[in-house]
mmCIF file with all atom_site columns, C-alpha atoms in Angstrom:
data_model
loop_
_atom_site.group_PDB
_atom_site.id
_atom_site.type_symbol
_atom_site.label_atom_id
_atom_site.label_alt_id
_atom_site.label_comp_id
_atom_site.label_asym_id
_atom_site.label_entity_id
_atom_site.label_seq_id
_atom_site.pdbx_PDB_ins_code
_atom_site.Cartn_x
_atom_site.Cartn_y
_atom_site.Cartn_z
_atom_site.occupancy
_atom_site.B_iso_or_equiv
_atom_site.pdbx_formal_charge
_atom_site.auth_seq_id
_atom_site.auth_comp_id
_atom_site.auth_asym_id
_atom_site.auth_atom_id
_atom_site.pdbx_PDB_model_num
ATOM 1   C CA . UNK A 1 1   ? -73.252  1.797  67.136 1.00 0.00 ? 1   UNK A CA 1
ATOM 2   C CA . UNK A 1 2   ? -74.675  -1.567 67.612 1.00 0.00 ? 2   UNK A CA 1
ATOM 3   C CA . UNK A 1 3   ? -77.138  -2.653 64.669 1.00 0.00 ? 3   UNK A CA 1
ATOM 4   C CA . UNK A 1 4   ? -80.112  -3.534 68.111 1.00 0.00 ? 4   UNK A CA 1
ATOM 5   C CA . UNK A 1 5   ? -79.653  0.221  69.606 1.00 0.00 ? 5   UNK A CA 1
ATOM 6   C CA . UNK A 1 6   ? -80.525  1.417  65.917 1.00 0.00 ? 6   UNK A CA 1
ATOM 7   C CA . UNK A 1 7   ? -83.036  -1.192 64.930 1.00 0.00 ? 7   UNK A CA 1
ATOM 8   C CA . UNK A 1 8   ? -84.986  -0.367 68.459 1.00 0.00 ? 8   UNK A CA 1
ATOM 9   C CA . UNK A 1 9   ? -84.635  3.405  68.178 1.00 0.00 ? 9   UNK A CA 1
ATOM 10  C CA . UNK A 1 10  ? -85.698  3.686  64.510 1.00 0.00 ? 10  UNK A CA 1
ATOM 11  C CA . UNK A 1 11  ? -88.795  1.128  65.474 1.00 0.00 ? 11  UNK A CA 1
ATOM 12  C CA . UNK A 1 12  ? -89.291  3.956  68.668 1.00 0.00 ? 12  UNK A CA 1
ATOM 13  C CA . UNK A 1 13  ? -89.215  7.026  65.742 1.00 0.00 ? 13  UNK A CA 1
ATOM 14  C CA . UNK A 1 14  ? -91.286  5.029  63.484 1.00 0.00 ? 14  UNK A CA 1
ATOM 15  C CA . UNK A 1 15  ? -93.908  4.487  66.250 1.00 0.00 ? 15  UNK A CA 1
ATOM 16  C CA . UNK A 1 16  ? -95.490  7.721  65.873 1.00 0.00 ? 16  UNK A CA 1
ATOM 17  C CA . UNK A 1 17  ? -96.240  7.410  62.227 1.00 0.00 ? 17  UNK A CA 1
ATOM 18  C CA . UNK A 1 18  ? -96.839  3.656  62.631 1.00 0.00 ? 18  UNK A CA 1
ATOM 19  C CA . UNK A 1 19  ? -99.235  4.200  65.323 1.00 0.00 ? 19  UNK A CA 1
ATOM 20  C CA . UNK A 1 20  ? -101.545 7.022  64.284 1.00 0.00 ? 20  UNK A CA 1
ATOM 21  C CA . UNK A 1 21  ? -104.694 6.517  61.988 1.00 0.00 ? 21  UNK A CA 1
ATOM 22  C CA . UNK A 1 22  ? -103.861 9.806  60.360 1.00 0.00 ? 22  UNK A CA 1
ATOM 23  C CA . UNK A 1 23  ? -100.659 11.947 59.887 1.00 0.00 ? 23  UNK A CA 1
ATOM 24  C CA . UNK A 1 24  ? -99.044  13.112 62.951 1.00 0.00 ? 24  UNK A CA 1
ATOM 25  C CA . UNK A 1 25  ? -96.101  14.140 64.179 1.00 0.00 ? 25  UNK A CA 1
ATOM 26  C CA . UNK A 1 26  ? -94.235  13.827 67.796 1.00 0.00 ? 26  UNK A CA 1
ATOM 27  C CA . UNK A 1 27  ? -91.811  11.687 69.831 1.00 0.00 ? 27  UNK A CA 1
ATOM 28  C CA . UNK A 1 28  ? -91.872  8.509  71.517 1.00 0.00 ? 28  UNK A CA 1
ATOM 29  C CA . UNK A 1 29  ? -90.167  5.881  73.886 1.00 0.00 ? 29  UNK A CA 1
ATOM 30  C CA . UNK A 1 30  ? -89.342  2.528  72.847 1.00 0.00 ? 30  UNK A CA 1
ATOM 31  C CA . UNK A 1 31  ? -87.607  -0.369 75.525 1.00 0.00 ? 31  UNK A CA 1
ATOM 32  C CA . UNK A 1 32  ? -86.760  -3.646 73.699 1.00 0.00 ? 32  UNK A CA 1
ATOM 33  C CA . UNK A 1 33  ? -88.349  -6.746 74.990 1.00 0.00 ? 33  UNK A CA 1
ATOM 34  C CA . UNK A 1 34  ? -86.780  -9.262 72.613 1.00 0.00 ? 34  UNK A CA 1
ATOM 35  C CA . UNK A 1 35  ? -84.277  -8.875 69.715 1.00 0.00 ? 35  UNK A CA 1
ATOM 36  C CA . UNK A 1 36  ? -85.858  -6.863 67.060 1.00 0.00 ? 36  UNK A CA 1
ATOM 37  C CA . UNK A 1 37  ? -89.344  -6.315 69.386 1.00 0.00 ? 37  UNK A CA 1
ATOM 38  C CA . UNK A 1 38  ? -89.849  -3.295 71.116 1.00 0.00 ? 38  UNK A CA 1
ATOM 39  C CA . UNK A 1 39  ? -93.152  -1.584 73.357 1.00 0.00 ? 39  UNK A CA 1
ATOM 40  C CA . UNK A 1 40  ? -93.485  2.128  73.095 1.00 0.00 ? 40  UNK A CA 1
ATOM 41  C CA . UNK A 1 41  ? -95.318  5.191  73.969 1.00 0.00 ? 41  UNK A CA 1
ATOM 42  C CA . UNK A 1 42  ? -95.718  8.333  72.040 1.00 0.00 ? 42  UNK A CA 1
ATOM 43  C CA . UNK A 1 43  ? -97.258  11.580 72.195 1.00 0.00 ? 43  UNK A CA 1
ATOM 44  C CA . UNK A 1 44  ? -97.921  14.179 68.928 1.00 0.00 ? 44  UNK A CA 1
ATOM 45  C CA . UNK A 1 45  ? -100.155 15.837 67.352 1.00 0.00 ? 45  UNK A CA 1
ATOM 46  C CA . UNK A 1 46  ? -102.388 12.900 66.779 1.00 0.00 ? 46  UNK A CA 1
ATOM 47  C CA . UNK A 1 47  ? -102.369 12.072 70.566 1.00 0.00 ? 47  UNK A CA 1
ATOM 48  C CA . UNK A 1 48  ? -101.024 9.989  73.048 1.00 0.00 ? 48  UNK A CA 1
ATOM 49  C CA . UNK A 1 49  ? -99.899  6.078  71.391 1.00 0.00 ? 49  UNK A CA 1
ATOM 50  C CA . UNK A 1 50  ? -99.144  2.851  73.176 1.00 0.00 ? 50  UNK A CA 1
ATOM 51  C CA . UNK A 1 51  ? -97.977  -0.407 71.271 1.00 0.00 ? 51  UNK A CA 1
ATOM 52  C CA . UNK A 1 52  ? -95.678  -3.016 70.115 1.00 0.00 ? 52  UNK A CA 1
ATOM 53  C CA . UNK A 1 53  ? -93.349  -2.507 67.079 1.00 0.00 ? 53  UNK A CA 1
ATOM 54  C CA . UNK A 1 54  ? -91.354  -5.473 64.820 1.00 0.00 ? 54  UNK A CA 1
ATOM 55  C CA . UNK A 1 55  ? -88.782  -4.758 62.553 1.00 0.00 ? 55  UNK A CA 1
ATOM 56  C CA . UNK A 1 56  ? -85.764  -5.544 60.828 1.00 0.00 ? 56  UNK A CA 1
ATOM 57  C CA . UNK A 1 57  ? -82.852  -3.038 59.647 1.00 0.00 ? 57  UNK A CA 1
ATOM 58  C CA . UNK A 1 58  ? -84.537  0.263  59.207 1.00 0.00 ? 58  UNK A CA 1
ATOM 59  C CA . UNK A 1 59  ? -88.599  -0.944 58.490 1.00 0.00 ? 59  UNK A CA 1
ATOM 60  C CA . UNK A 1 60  ? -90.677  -1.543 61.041 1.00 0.00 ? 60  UNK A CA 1
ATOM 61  C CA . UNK A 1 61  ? -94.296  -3.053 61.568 1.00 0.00 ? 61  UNK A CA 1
ATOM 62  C CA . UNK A 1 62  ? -96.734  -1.852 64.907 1.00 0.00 ? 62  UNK A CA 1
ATOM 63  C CA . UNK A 1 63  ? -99.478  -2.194 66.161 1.00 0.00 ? 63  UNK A CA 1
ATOM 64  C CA . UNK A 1 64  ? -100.931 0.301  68.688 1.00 0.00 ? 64  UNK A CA 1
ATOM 65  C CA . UNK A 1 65  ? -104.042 2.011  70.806 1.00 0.00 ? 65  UNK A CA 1
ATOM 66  C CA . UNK A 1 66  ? -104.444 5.522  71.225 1.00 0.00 ? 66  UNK A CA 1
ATOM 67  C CA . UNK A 1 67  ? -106.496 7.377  74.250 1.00 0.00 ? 67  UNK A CA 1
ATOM 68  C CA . UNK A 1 68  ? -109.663 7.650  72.665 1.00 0.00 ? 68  UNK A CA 1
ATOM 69  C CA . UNK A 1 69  ? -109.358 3.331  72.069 1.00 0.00 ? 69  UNK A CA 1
ATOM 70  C CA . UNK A 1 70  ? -109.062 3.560  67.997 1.00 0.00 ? 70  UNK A CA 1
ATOM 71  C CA . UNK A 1 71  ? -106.291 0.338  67.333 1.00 0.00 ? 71  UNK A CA 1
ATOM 72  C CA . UNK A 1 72  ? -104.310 1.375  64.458 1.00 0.00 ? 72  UNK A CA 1
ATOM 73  C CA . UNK A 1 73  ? -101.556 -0.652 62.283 1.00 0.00 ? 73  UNK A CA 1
ATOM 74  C CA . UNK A 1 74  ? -99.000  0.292  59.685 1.00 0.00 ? 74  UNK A CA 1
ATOM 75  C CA . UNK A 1 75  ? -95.659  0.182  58.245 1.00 0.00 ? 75  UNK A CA 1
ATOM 76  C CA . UNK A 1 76  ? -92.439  2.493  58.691 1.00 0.00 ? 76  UNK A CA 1
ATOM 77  C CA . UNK A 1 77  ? -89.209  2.901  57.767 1.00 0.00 ? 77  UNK A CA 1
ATOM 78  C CA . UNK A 1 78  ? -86.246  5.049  60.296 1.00 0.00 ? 78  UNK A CA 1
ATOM 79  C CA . UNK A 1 79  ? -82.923  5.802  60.882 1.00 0.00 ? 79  UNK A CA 1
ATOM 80  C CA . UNK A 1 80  ? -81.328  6.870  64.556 1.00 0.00 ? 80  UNK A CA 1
ATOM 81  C CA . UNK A 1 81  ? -77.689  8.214  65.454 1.00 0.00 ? 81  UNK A CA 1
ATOM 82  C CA . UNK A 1 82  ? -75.876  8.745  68.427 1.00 0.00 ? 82  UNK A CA 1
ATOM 83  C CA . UNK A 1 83  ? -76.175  12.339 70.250 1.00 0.00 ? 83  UNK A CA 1
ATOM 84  C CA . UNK A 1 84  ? -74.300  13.269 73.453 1.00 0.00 ? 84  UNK A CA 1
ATOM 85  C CA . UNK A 1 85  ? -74.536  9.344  74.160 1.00 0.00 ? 85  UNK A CA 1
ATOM 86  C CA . UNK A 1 86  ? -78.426  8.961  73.533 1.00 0.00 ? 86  UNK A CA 1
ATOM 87  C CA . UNK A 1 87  ? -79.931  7.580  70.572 1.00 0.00 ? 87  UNK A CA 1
ATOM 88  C CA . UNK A 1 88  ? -81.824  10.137 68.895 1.00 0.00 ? 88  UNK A CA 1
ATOM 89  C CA . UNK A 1 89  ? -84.199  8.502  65.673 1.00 0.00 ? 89  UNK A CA 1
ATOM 90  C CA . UNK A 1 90  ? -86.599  10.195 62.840 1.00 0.00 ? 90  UNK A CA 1
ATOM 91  C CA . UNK A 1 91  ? -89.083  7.645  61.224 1.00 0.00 ? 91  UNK A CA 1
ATOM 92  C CA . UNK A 1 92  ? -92.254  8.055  58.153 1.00 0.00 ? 92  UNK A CA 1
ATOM 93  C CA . UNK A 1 93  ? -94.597  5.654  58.385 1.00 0.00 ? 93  UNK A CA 1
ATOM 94  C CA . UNK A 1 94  ? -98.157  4.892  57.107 1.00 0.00 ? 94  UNK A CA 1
ATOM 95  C CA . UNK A 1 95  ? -100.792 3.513  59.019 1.00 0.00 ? 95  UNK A CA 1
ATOM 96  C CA . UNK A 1 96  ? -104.817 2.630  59.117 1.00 0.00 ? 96  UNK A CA 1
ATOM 97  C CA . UNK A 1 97  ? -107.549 2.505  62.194 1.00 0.00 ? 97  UNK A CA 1
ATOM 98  C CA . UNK A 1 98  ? -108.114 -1.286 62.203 1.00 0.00 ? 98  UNK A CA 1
ATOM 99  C CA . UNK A 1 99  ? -110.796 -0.655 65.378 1.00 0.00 ? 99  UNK A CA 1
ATOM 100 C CA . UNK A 1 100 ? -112.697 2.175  66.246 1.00 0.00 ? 100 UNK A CA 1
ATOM 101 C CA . UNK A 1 101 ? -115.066 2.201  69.172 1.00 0.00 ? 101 UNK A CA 1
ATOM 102 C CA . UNK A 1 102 ? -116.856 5.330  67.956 1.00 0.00 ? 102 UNK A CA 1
ATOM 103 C CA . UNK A 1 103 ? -118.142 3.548  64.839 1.00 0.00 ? 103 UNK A CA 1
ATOM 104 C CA . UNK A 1 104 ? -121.172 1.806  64.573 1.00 0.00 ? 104 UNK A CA 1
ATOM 105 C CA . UNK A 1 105 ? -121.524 -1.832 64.077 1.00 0.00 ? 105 UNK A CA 1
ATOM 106 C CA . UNK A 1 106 ? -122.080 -3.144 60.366 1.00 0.00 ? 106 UNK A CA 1
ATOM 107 C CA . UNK A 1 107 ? -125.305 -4.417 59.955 1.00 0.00 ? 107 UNK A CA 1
ATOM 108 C CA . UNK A 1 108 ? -124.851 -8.539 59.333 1.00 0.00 ? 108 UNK A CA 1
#
């Protein structure tokens, strides 16, 4: 297996964990844009994701939007493997709402 399939798959896997404010579990879709970059979309229990993951080796970095517009960030860390010819990846992650529209504006 080459070491960019797995890097991009486990980035993909950690995407759901990376990209949710809260815990949540489901699957996602990464494609690679450059070496070690990768845009995906995922869809679990806390919703549907889009964003852009970084990573090298198994840990990964994203950043990501959700449908109800809450930006989230966070760190993961996955693995993939080869089934039937498709890379199939499982990833835990941590992550925090760095926007949320819904919230009111502090008071400068």
């Amino acid at each position: 297996m080459r070491p960019f399939l797995r890097l991009t798959h486990s980035l993909a896997a950690a995407s759901i964990s990376l990209l949710s404010a809260c815990s949540s579990v489901g699957v996602g879709v990464s494609v690679p844009l450059l070496p070690g970059v990768s845009i995906g979309v995922g869809a679990g229990s806390g919703g549907v994701h889009l964003g852009v993951g970084a990573g090298v080796g198994p840990v990964g970095v994203g950043v990501g939007v959700n449908q109800r517009g809450q930006v989230g960030a966070g760190v993961g860390v996955g693995t993939s493997t080869n089934v039937g010819g498709a890379q199939v990846g499982v990833g835990v992650g941590t992550g925090t709402t760095i926007y949320d529209p819904a919230q009111p504006k502090a008071n400068r």
